[in-house]
Amino acid sequence: MSMIVTEGLSKRYRETAALSDLSLEIRPGEVFGLLGPNGSGKTTTIRLLLGLIRPSSGRATVSGYDCWRRSFEVRQLVSYLPGELRMFGALTGYGMLKFLSDLRGGEGLDRAAAIAEQVMKLDIDRKVRTYSTGMKQKLALAQAFADPVDILILDEPTSALDPSARNDVLKLVGAARAAGQTVIFSGHVLSEVEAVADRVAIMRRGRLMHIEDMHARRALRMLLARFADSVPGDWPAELELTLRRRVDEQTALFEHRGPVPALMAWLAALRVEEVAVGTEDLRALYDLYHGPNVDDAA
Amino acid sequence: MSAPWALTRKLILDSRWMLGLTAAALFWLSWLFVFVAARTEQAIREQIGENDPARTMRFLRGMGGGSMDFSTGAIEMAFWNHPMIILMFCVWAISRGTAAVAGEIDRGTLDMVLSRPITRTTYLLTQASWALFGLAVLGAALVAGNQLAHLRFVLNDPPGLRVVLRPAINLAAIGFAVYGYALFLGAVDIVRWRPIMIATVATLAGFILHVVANIPSLEEWKWMDKLSIFKAFNPVELVVKGDTFAFNTGILSGIGAVAIALALIVFNRRDLPTNS
């Protein structure tokens, strides 16, 4: 059973479509990345899941609960880190954690304080108004990771953090997954999403463009080969080789997901002049939908 | 700790200074009014050369006719009609009413609170309960100032606690009505300045209509009073007779309750946008 399901989920503001016909399923215990530029619909999706806004059409469920009609039950299962973080400046860091914990019946306060002090290195006796933006984000992250919930929704969780704190957050995401929590990780930093996500959804202008299985992607090898003769037209299916792009008559770029020995044997049987094997990061995939060569009107 | 109590603690932290200072101001104003009433009675006694308080009262009532009352309570309560007193209740009401939803959206903290497991109904009713408690504190401050001043100053016929409670409750009911429409205005908006502006203008307009309608030379404009909630507050009558207490307080509480119910309906159905 999927933990989160959306079916034709849409949100319109008068003439503007903030989200159009989003259908996806997120499995229990997976880290699901949401990628896309500002205005692509990531935050709208998250706010719909939390029941903060009502869908114009379609529906979303979390653990079987309708996100709008049964929003209270949904929020019992979810902890949320807002992208635009505002806090009560008059409270101390500890006071803020206590307030947020008390809204959940007082659960998780000790763990939140421990994460804030020991992992995030925060002085939680200081007033929140004296915190920098990054420190506030760390405090909110401490609370999110401490909440005893099934689902974490993190909207740009590292946007204000220094590099070492970013690494700490990625480790905490990994720990959450290991503990069986489902994580939605929305962000702009491709390398971070790539590092932690099991699957990644790429969004553009309120539409879901592509979902990538990151485990399969990590197994992907890119093979650039120049043949003495022309590029071969076919090859054994067990190679799991796909022609990505023909560079010229003799040179081609392949995607390879199969066993390496079979590939090597196949190449050895051909007259190959040059060969390069590498991997492909998420950027290449992302650029298919948001790169400089993408038609804006598309 | 339960979510409503956590929220209440937060509200206390947010508004304790405003409530405390306003209550203190009302207490001392009420005290001052008793002092002024004592001085007024003393001046009247000196003017008519009488030392018998009961005879003085009979004289004053006889002089003023049926529509006039110069009892101690009436003199004291005339001051409770002072705009400053009413204003303090209204400022509390508008402040808390507009802070509940629009204020929290404006400062961007509503997301964080309502992403926790607390229903919108619980959230709004907790806000309303705190505001109502604050109105009760303000009313109690007025009553306390009045009653404690009676122990200090010599008056002919000081009104007792039960009598003074009537105008205090009536005044709190005015605040409740104002709170109701301020909360409703805040519940439909995304910025705080607009509901503050509309609620303030509506409240001031109601007060001006009430004042204009009661100018003796403007009898033909008397109908304006029907448009003002301040028509339902007459502290002198409440102390002297008290006939209008139940009706006026009921009407004002009804306005407040209906407005809060409407705010609940709107708040439960609306989208909660980010503050950007």
Coordinates of C-alpha atoms in Angstrom, one line a residue:
Chain A
M1 CA 0.0 0.0 0.0
S2 CA 1.3 3.5 -0.9
M3 CA 1.7 5.9 2.0
I4 CA 0.9 9.0 -0.1
V5 CA -1.4 9.0 -3.2
T6 CA -2.4 11.8 -5.4
E7 CA -5.0 11.4 -8.2
G8 CA -5.4 14.1 -10.7
L9 CA -4.6 16.6 -8.1
S10 CA -5.0 20.2 -9.3
K11 CA -5.0 23.7 -7.8
R12 CA -6.0 26.8 -9.6
Y13 CA -6.0 30.4 -8.5
R14 CA -8.4 32.1 -10.9
E15 CA -6.7 31.8 -14.3
T16 CA -3.4 30.5 -12.9
A17 CA -2.8 26.8 -12.6
A18 CA -0.5 26.3 -9.7
L19 CA -0.7 22.5 -10.0
S20 CA -2.2 20.4 -12.8
D21 CA -3.3 16.8 -12.8
L22 CA -0.7 15.5 -10.5
S23 CA -0.9 11.7 -10.0
L24 CA 1.8 9.9 -8.1
E25 CA 2.3 7.4 -5.3
I26 CA 4.9 7.5 -2.6
R27 CA 5.8 4.2 -0.9
P28 CA 6.3 3.8 2.8
G29 CA 9.9 4.2 3.9
E30 CA 11.2 5.9 0.8
V31 CA 12.8 9.3 0.3
F32 CA 11.0 11.0 -2.4
G33 CA 12.6 14.0 -4.0
L34 CA 10.7 16.9 -5.5
L35 CA 12.6 18.9 -8.0
G36 CA 11.8 22.0 -10.0
P37 CA 12.4 25.7 -10.2
N38 CA 10.3 28.2 -8.2
G39 CA 6.7 28.1 -9.3
S40 CA 6.9 24.5 -10.5
G41 CA 4.3 23.4 -8.0
K42 CA 6.4 21.7 -5.3
T43 CA 5.2 23.8 -2.4
T44 CA 1.6 23.8 -3.7
T45 CA 1.8 20.0 -3.7
I46 CA 3.1 20.0 -0.1
R47 CA 0.4 22.4 1.1
L48 CA -2.3 20.3 -0.5
L49 CA -0.9 17.2 1.3
L50 CA -1.1 19.1 4.6
G51 CA -4.6 20.3 4.0
L52 CA -3.5 23.9 4.2
I53 CA -5.2 24.5 0.8
R54 CA -8.1 22.8 -0.8
P55 CA -7.7 21.1 -4.2
S56 CA -9.5 22.5 -7.1
S57 CA -10.0 19.0 -8.5
G58 CA -8.6 15.6 -7.8
R59 CA -7.6 14.3 -4.4
A60 CA -4.7 13.4 -2.2
T61 CA -4.5 10.8 0.6
V62 CA -2.0 10.1 3.3
S63 CA -2.2 6.7 4.8
G64 CA -5.7 6.5 3.4
Y65 CA -6.9 9.8 4.9
D66 CA -8.2 12.4 2.6
C67 CA -5.8 15.4 2.9
W68 CA -8.5 18.0 2.9
R69 CA -11.4 16.3 4.8
R70 CA -9.3 14.4 7.3
S71 CA -6.5 16.9 7.5
F72 CA -6.2 16.5 11.3
E73 CA -5.5 12.8 11.0
V74 CA -3.0 13.5 8.2
R75 CA -1.1 16.0 10.4
Q76 CA -0.9 13.6 13.2
L77 CA 1.2 11.4 10.8
V78 CA 3.2 14.2 9.3
S79 CA 5.9 16.6 10.4
Y80 CA 6.5 19.6 8.1
L81 CA 9.4 22.0 7.7
P82 CA 8.1 25.1 5.8
G83 CA 10.2 26.5 3.1
E84 CA 9.6 30.0 4.3
L85 CA 10.4 29.7 7.9
R86 CA 9.0 32.2 10.5
M87 CA 9.2 31.7 14.2
F88 CA 8.1 33.5 17.4
G89 CA 11.0 35.7 18.2
A90 CA 10.0 36.2 21.8
L91 CA 10.5 32.5 22.6
T92 CA 13.8 30.9 23.4
G93 CA 15.0 28.1 21.2
Y94 CA 13.9 25.6 23.8
G95 CA 10.6 27.5 24.3
M96 CA 9.9 27.2 20.5
L97 CA 10.7 23.5 20.6
K98 CA 8.4 23.1 23.6
F99 CA 5.6 25.0 22.0
L100 CA 5.8 22.9 18.8
S101 CA 6.1 19.7 20.8
D102 CA 3.1 20.6 23.0
L103 CA 1.0 21.1 19.9
R104 CA 1.6 17.4 19.3
G105 CA 0.9 16.5 22.9
G106 CA 4.4 17.1 24.3
E107 CA 6.0 14.2 22.3
G108 CA 9.5 14.4 21.1
L109 CA 10.7 17.4 23.1
D110 CA 13.8 15.8 24.6
R111 CA 14.9 14.3 21.3
A112 CA 14.3 17.7 19.6
A113 CA 16.4 19.5 22.3
A114 CA 19.1 16.9 21.9
I115 CA 19.3 17.2 18.1
A116 CA 19.3 21.0 18.4
E117 CA 22.1 21.1 20.9
Q118 CA 24.2 18.1 19.9
V119 CA 23.8 17.8 16.2
M120 CA 22.9 21.4 15.2
K121 CA 25.1 23.0 17.8
L122 CA 22.5 25.5 18.8
D123 CA 22.2 27.4 22.1
I124 CA 18.6 26.8 22.8
D125 CA 18.5 29.1 25.8
R126 CA 18.8 32.2 23.5
K127 CA 15.8 34.0 22.2
V128 CA 14.8 33.0 18.7
R129 CA 14.9 36.6 17.5
T130 CA 18.7 36.5 18.0
Y131 CA 19.1 33.5 15.7
S132 CA 20.3 33.8 12.2
T133 CA 18.1 32.4 9.4
G134 CA 20.2 29.3 9.2
M135 CA 20.0 28.8 13.0
K136 CA 16.2 29.0 12.8
Q137 CA 16.2 26.5 10.0
K138 CA 18.3 24.2 12.2
L139 CA 15.9 24.6 15.1
A140 CA 12.9 23.7 12.9
L141 CA 14.8 20.7 11.5
A142 CA 15.6 19.5 15.0
Q143 CA 11.9 19.5 15.7
A144 CA 10.9 17.9 12.4
F145 CA 13.4 15.0 12.9
A146 CA 12.3 14.5 16.5
D147 CA 8.6 14.3 15.9
P148 CA 7.3 10.7 16.3
V149 CA 5.7 10.6 12.9
D150 CA 5.5 8.3 9.9
I151 CA 6.2 11.1 7.3
L152 CA 8.6 14.0 7.1
I153 CA 7.9 16.7 4.6
L154 CA 10.9 19.0 4.2
D155 CA 10.5 22.0 1.9
E156 CA 13.9 23.2 0.9
P157 CA 15.4 22.1 4.2
T158 CA 19.0 23.2 3.5
S159 CA 18.4 26.5 1.8
A160 CA 19.9 28.6 4.6
L161 CA 22.5 26.1 5.9
D162 CA 26.2 26.0 5.8
P163 CA 27.9 23.0 4.1
S164 CA 28.6 21.0 7.3
A165 CA 25.0 21.5 8.5
R166 CA 23.8 20.3 5.1
N167 CA 25.7 17.1 5.5
D168 CA 24.2 16.7 8.9
V169 CA 20.7 17.1 7.4
L170 CA 21.4 14.5 4.8
K171 CA 22.6 12.1 7.5
L172 CA 19.4 12.7 9.4
V173 CA 17.3 12.0 6.3
G174 CA 19.2 8.8 5.9
A175 CA 18.5 7.9 9.6
A176 CA 14.8 8.7 9.1
R177 CA 14.7 6.3 6.2
A178 CA 16.5 3.7 8.1
A179 CA 13.9 4.1 10.9
G180 CA 11.1 3.5 8.4
Q181 CA 9.9 7.1 7.9
T182 CA 8.8 8.3 4.6
V183 CA 10.4 11.5 3.6
I184 CA 9.4 14.1 0.9
F185 CA 12.5 16.2 0.2
S186 CA 11.8 19.2 -1.9
G187 CA 14.8 21.2 -3.0
H188 CA 16.8 23.0 -5.6
V189 CA 20.2 21.5 -4.9
L190 CA 20.4 18.5 -7.2
S191 CA 23.4 16.9 -5.6
E192 CA 21.6 16.7 -2.2
V193 CA 18.4 15.3 -3.7
E194 CA 20.5 12.9 -5.7
A195 CA 22.4 11.8 -2.6
V196 CA 19.4 10.9 -0.5
A197 CA 16.4 10.2 -2.7
D198 CA 15.1 6.8 -3.7
R199 CA 12.9 8.4 -6.4
V200 CA 12.8 11.9 -7.8
A201 CA 9.9 13.7 -9.4
I202 CA 10.8 16.6 -11.7
M203 CA 8.1 19.3 -11.9
R204 CA 7.6 22.1 -14.3
R205 CA 5.0 24.8 -14.4
G206 CA 2.7 22.8 -12.1
R207 CA 3.0 19.6 -14.0
L208 CA 4.8 16.4 -13.2
M209 CA 7.2 15.8 -16.0
H210 CA 9.1 12.7 -14.9
I211 CA 9.7 10.3 -12.1
E212 CA 13.2 8.9 -11.9
D213 CA 14.2 5.8 -9.9
M214 CA 17.5 6.8 -8.4
H215 CA 18.6 3.2 -7.7
A216 CA 18.3 2.4 -11.4
R217 CA 20.0 5.7 -12.2
R218 CA 22.9 4.9 -9.9
A219 CA 23.4 1.6 -11.8
L220 CA 23.5 3.5 -15.1
R221 CA 26.8 3.8 -17.0
M222 CA 27.3 6.1 -19.9
L223 CA 29.4 4.6 -22.7
L224 CA 31.0 6.8 -25.3
A225 CA 32.6 4.8 -28.1
R226 CA 34.2 5.5 -31.4
F227 CA 34.2 2.6 -33.8
A228 CA 36.6 2.0 -36.7
D229 CA 33.6 1.2 -38.9
S230 CA 30.2 2.7 -38.5
V231 CA 28.2 2.6 -35.2
P232 CA 26.6 -0.9 -35.0
G233 CA 22.9 -1.0 -35.6
D234 CA 22.0 -3.8 -33.2
W235 CA 23.5 -5.7 -30.2
P236 CA 22.4 -8.6 -27.9
A237 CA 19.4 -7.7 -25.7
E238 CA 21.1 -9.1 -22.6
L239 CA 23.6 -6.2 -22.7
E240 CA 20.8 -3.8 -21.7
L241 CA 22.3 -1.2 -23.9
T242 CA 20.4 1.8 -25.2
L243 CA 21.6 4.3 -27.8
R244 CA 21.3 7.7 -26.3
R245 CA 22.7 9.8 -29.1
R246 CA 24.7 9.2 -32.3
V247 CA 27.5 11.8 -32.3
D248 CA 28.6 11.1 -35.9
E249 CA 28.9 8.2 -38.2
Q250 CA 31.4 6.4 -36.1
T251 CA 30.7 7.7 -32.6
A252 CA 27.8 7.1 -30.3
L253 CA 26.7 7.6 -26.7
F254 CA 25.0 4.6 -25.0
E255 CA 23.3 4.0 -21.7
H256 CA 24.3 0.7 -20.1
R257 CA 22.5 -1.0 -17.3
G258 CA 23.5 -4.6 -17.8
P259 CA 26.5 -6.7 -16.6
V260 CA 29.9 -5.4 -17.3
P261 CA 31.7 -8.6 -18.5
A262 CA 29.1 -9.0 -21.3
L263 CA 29.6 -5.4 -22.4
M264 CA 33.4 -5.9 -22.4
A265 CA 33.1 -9.1 -24.5
W266 CA 30.8 -7.3 -27.0
L267 CA 33.2 -4.4 -27.3
A268 CA 36.2 -6.7 -27.7
A269 CA 34.5 -8.4 -30.7
L270 CA 34.2 -5.0 -32.5
R271 CA 36.8 -2.7 -33.9
V272 CA 36.7 0.0 -31.3
E273 CA 39.1 3.0 -31.6
E274 CA 38.3 4.8 -28.4
V275 CA 36.0 4.2 -25.5
A276 CA 35.0 6.1 -22.3
V277 CA 32.8 4.9 -19.5
G278 CA 31.3 7.2 -16.9
T279 CA 28.2 8.0 -15.0
E280 CA 25.5 10.6 -15.4
D281 CA 24.4 12.9 -12.6
L282 CA 20.9 14.2 -12.0
R283 CA 21.7 17.5 -13.7
A284 CA 21.6 15.9 -17.2
L285 CA 18.1 14.5 -16.5
Y286 CA 17.0 17.8 -14.9
D287 CA 18.2 19.8 -17.9
L288 CA 16.0 17.8 -20.2
Y289 CA 13.1 19.6 -18.6
H290 CA 14.7 22.8 -17.3
G291 CA 17.9 23.3 -19.2
P292 CA 18.9 26.2 -21.4
N293 CA 17.7 24.4 -24.6
V294 CA 14.2 23.7 -23.3
D295 CA 11.5 25.6 -25.0
D296 CA 9.8 27.9 -22.4
A297 CA 6.4 27.6 -24.0
A298 CA 6.5 23.8 -23.9
Chain B
M1 CA 0.3 19.4 27.5
S2 CA -2.7 19.6 25.2
A3 CA -2.6 21.7 22.0
P4 CA -5.2 24.3 23.2
W5 CA -3.3 24.9 26.4
A6 CA 0.0 25.2 24.5
L7 CA -1.7 27.7 22.2
T8 CA -3.2 29.6 25.2
R9 CA 0.2 29.9 26.8
K10 CA 1.5 31.3 23.6
L11 CA -1.3 33.8 23.5
I12 CA -0.7 34.9 27.1
L13 CA 3.0 35.4 26.2
D14 CA 2.0 37.5 23.1
S15 CA -0.6 39.7 24.8
R16 CA 0.1 39.8 28.5
W17 CA 1.6 43.2 28.6
M18 CA -1.3 44.7 26.6
L19 CA -3.9 43.0 28.8
G20 CA -2.1 43.9 32.0
L21 CA -1.5 47.5 31.2
T22 CA -5.0 48.0 29.9
A23 CA -6.5 46.3 32.9
A24 CA -4.3 48.5 35.2
A25 CA -5.4 51.6 33.3
L26 CA -9.1 50.7 33.7
F27 CA -8.7 49.9 37.4
W28 CA -7.2 53.3 38.1
L29 CA -9.6 55.1 35.9
S30 CA -12.5 53.4 37.7
W31 CA -10.9 54.4 41.0
L32 CA -10.5 58.0 39.7
F33 CA -14.2 58.1 38.7
V34 CA -15.2 57.2 42.2
F35 CA -12.9 59.9 43.6
V36 CA -14.5 62.4 41.2
A37 CA -18.0 61.2 42.1
A38 CA -17.2 61.7 45.8
R39 CA -15.9 65.2 45.1
T40 CA -19.0 66.0 43.0
E41 CA -21.3 64.8 45.8
Q42 CA -19.4 66.9 48.3
A43 CA -19.6 70.0 46.1
I44 CA -23.4 69.5 45.8
R45 CA -23.8 69.1 49.5
E46 CA -21.8 72.3 50.1
Q47 CA -23.9 74.1 47.6
I48 CA -27.2 73.3 49.1
G49 CA -26.0 73.5 52.7
E50 CA -27.2 70.0 53.6
N51 CA -25.4 67.4 55.7
D52 CA -28.2 64.8 55.5
P53 CA -27.3 62.5 52.5
A54 CA -30.8 61.1 52.2
R55 CA -32.4 64.5 52.0
T56 CA -29.7 65.6 49.5
M57 CA -30.6 62.7 47.2
R58 CA -34.4 63.5 47.5
F59 CA -33.6 67.1 46.6
L60 CA -31.5 66.3 43.7
R61 CA -33.9 63.8 42.2
G62 CA -36.7 66.2 42.7
M63 CA -34.8 68.9 41.0
G64 CA -33.9 66.8 38.0
G65 CA -37.3 65.2 37.5
G66 CA -38.1 61.6 36.5
S67 CA -35.4 61.5 33.8
M68 CA -32.6 62.6 36.0
D69 CA -30.7 60.6 38.6
F70 CA -28.1 62.0 40.9
S71 CA -27.5 58.9 42.9
T72 CA -23.9 58.0 43.6
G73 CA -24.1 55.1 41.2
A74 CA -25.5 57.3 38.4
I75 CA -22.7 59.8 38.8
E76 CA -20.1 57.1 38.8
M77 CA -21.5 55.4 35.8
A78 CA -21.7 58.5 33.8
F79 CA -18.0 58.3 33.6
W80 CA -18.1 54.8 32.4
N81 CA -19.6 56.2 29.2
H82 CA -16.3 58.0 28.6
P83 CA -14.9 57.1 25.2
M84 CA -11.6 56.2 26.7
I85 CA -13.2 53.4 28.7
I86 CA -15.1 52.0 25.6
L87 CA -12.0 52.5 23.5
M88 CA -9.9 50.3 25.7
F89 CA -12.3 47.4 25.4
C90 CA -12.5 47.9 21.6
V91 CA -8.7 48.1 21.2
W92 CA -8.3 44.7 22.9
A93 CA -11.2 43.2 20.9
I94 CA -9.8 44.5 17.5
S95 CA -6.3 43.6 18.4
R96 CA -7.0 40.0 19.3
G97 CA -9.7 39.5 16.6
T98 CA -7.4 40.5 13.8
A99 CA -4.3 38.7 15.3
A100 CA -5.9 35.3 15.2
V101 CA -5.8 34.5 11.5
A102 CA -4.7 37.5 9.4
G103 CA -2.1 38.4 11.9
E104 CA -0.6 35.0 11.9
I105 CA -0.7 34.7 8.2
D106 CA 0.9 38.2 8.0
R107 CA 3.9 37.2 10.1
G108 CA 4.1 33.8 8.5
T109 CA 3.6 31.6 11.6
L110 CA 0.2 30.1 10.9
D111 CA 1.8 27.4 8.6
M112 CA 4.0 26.2 11.4
V113 CA 1.1 26.0 13.9
L114 CA -1.5 24.5 11.6
S115 CA 0.9 21.9 10.2
R116 CA 0.8 20.4 13.7
P117 CA -2.2 18.2 14.7
I118 CA -4.6 20.9 15.8
T119 CA -7.9 21.4 14.1
R120 CA -8.8 24.9 12.7
T121 CA -11.9 24.9 14.9
T122 CA -9.8 24.2 18.0
Y123 CA -7.3 26.9 17.0
L124 CA -10.0 29.6 16.5
L125 CA -12.0 28.7 19.6
T126 CA -8.8 28.8 21.7
Q127 CA -8.2 32.3 20.3
A128 CA -11.7 33.4 21.0
S129 CA -11.6 31.9 24.5
W130 CA -8.5 33.9 25.3
A131 CA -10.0 37.1 23.9
L132 CA -13.2 36.5 26.0
F133 CA -11.1 35.9 29.1
G134 CA -9.3 39.2 28.4
L135 CA -12.6 41.1 28.2
A136 CA -13.6 39.5 31.5
V137 CA -10.3 40.7 33.0
L138 CA -10.9 44.2 31.7
G139 CA -14.5 44.3 33.1
A140 CA -13.2 42.9 36.4
A141 CA -10.6 45.6 36.6
L142 CA -13.3 48.3 36.2
V143 CA -15.4 46.7 38.9
A144 CA -12.4 46.2 41.3
G145 CA -11.3 49.8 40.9
N146 CA -14.8 50.9 41.7
Q147 CA -15.4 48.7 44.7
L148 CA -12.0 49.2 46.3
A149 CA -12.4 53.0 45.8
H150 CA -15.6 52.8 47.8
L151 CA -13.6 51.7 50.8
R152 CA -11.4 54.8 50.5
F153 CA -13.8 57.6 49.6
V154 CA -17.0 58.8 51.4
L155 CA -20.1 58.6 49.2
N156 CA -23.8 59.0 49.8
D157 CA -25.0 55.7 48.4
P158 CA -22.2 53.7 46.8
P159 CA -23.5 51.0 44.4
G160 CA -22.8 47.4 45.5
L161 CA -20.9 44.7 43.6
R162 CA -23.9 43.1 42.0
V163 CA -25.1 46.5 40.7
V164 CA -21.7 47.5 39.2
L165 CA -21.3 44.1 37.6
R166 CA -24.2 44.9 35.2
P167 CA -22.5 47.7 33.3
A168 CA -19.2 45.9 33.4
I169 CA -20.7 42.8 31.8
N170 CA -22.5 45.0 29.3
L171 CA -19.3 46.7 28.4
A172 CA -17.5 43.4 28.0
A173 CA -20.4 42.3 25.7
I174 CA -19.7 45.4 23.6
G175 CA -16.1 44.2 23.3
F176 CA -17.3 40.7 22.5
A177 CA -19.4 42.0 19.6
V178 CA -16.5 44.1 18.3
Y179 CA -14.2 41.0 18.7
G180 CA -16.6 38.9 16.7
Y181 CA -16.6 41.1 13.6
A182 CA -12.9 41.8 13.9
L183 CA -12.3 38.0 14.0
F184 CA -14.5 37.5 11.0
L185 CA -12.7 40.2 9.0
G186 CA -9.4 38.7 10.0
A187 CA -10.5 35.2 9.1
V188 CA -11.2 36.1 5.5
D189 CA -8.0 38.1 5.0
I190 CA -4.3 37.5 4.5
V191 CA -2.9 40.7 5.9
R192 CA -3.6 42.3 9.2
W193 CA -3.7 46.0 8.4
R194 CA -6.9 45.6 6.4
P195 CA -9.2 44.0 9.0
I196 CA -7.8 46.4 11.6
M197 CA -8.7 49.3 9.3
I198 CA -12.2 48.1 8.5
A199 CA -13.0 47.0 12.1
T200 CA -11.7 50.4 13.5
V201 CA -13.6 52.4 10.9
A202 CA -16.8 50.4 11.6
T203 CA -16.4 50.8 15.4
L204 CA -15.6 54.5 15.2
A205 CA -18.5 55.0 12.8
G206 CA -20.8 53.2 15.2
F207 CA -19.6 55.4 18.0
I208 CA -20.0 58.6 16.0
L209 CA -23.6 57.6 15.0
H210 CA -24.4 57.0 18.6
V211 CA -23.0 60.3 19.7
V212 CA -24.8 62.3 16.9
A213 CA -28.1 60.5 17.5
N214 CA -28.0 61.6 21.1
I215 CA -27.4 65.2 20.6
P216 CA -30.6 66.9 22.0
S217 CA -30.8 69.4 19.1
L218 CA -30.6 66.7 16.5
E219 CA -33.9 64.8 17.3
E220 CA -34.5 64.0 13.6
W221 CA -31.3 62.0 13.5
K222 CA -32.3 59.8 16.4
W223 CA -32.7 56.9 14.0
M224 CA -29.0 56.6 13.6
D225 CA -28.7 55.1 17.0
K226 CA -30.3 51.9 15.6
L227 CA -27.2 51.4 13.4
S228 CA -24.8 51.5 16.4
I229 CA -24.0 48.7 18.8
F230 CA -23.2 51.5 21.4
K231 CA -26.9 52.0 21.7
A232 CA -26.9 48.8 23.7
F233 CA -24.6 50.3 26.4
N234 CA -26.1 52.7 28.9
P235 CA -24.3 52.2 32.2
V236 CA -26.3 54.8 34.1
E237 CA -29.6 53.0 33.3
L238 CA -28.0 49.7 34.2
V239 CA -27.1 50.9 37.6
V240 CA -30.3 52.9 38.4
K241 CA -32.8 50.4 36.9
G242 CA -31.1 47.6 35.0
D243 CA -34.2 46.9 32.8
T244 CA -32.1 46.8 29.6
F245 CA -29.3 44.6 30.9
A246 CA -30.5 41.2 29.8
F247 CA -31.8 42.4 26.4
N248 CA -28.8 44.6 25.5
T249 CA -26.2 42.0 26.7
G250 CA -28.0 39.3 24.9
I251 CA -28.1 41.3 21.6
L252 CA -24.4 42.1 21.9
S253 CA -23.4 38.6 22.8
G254 CA -25.5 37.3 19.9
I255 CA -23.7 39.6 17.4
G256 CA -20.4 38.4 18.8
A257 CA -21.4 34.7 18.7
V258 CA -22.8 34.9 15.2
A259 CA -19.7 36.7 13.9
I260 CA -17.5 34.0 15.5
A261 CA -19.6 31.2 14.0
L262 CA -19.2 32.9 10.6
A263 CA -15.5 33.2 11.1
L264 CA -15.3 29.5 12.0
I265 CA -17.2 28.6 8.8
V266 CA -15.0 30.7 6.6
F267 CA -11.8 29.7 8.3
N268 CA -12.5 26.0 8.0
R269 CA -13.2 26.3 4.3
R270 CA -10.5 28.7 3.2
D271 CA -7.1 28.2 1.7
L272 CA -4.2 29.3 4.0
P273 CA -1.6 30.9 1.7
T274 CA 2.0 31.6 2.6
N275 CA 2.8 35.1 3.6
S276 CA 4.9 35.7 0.5

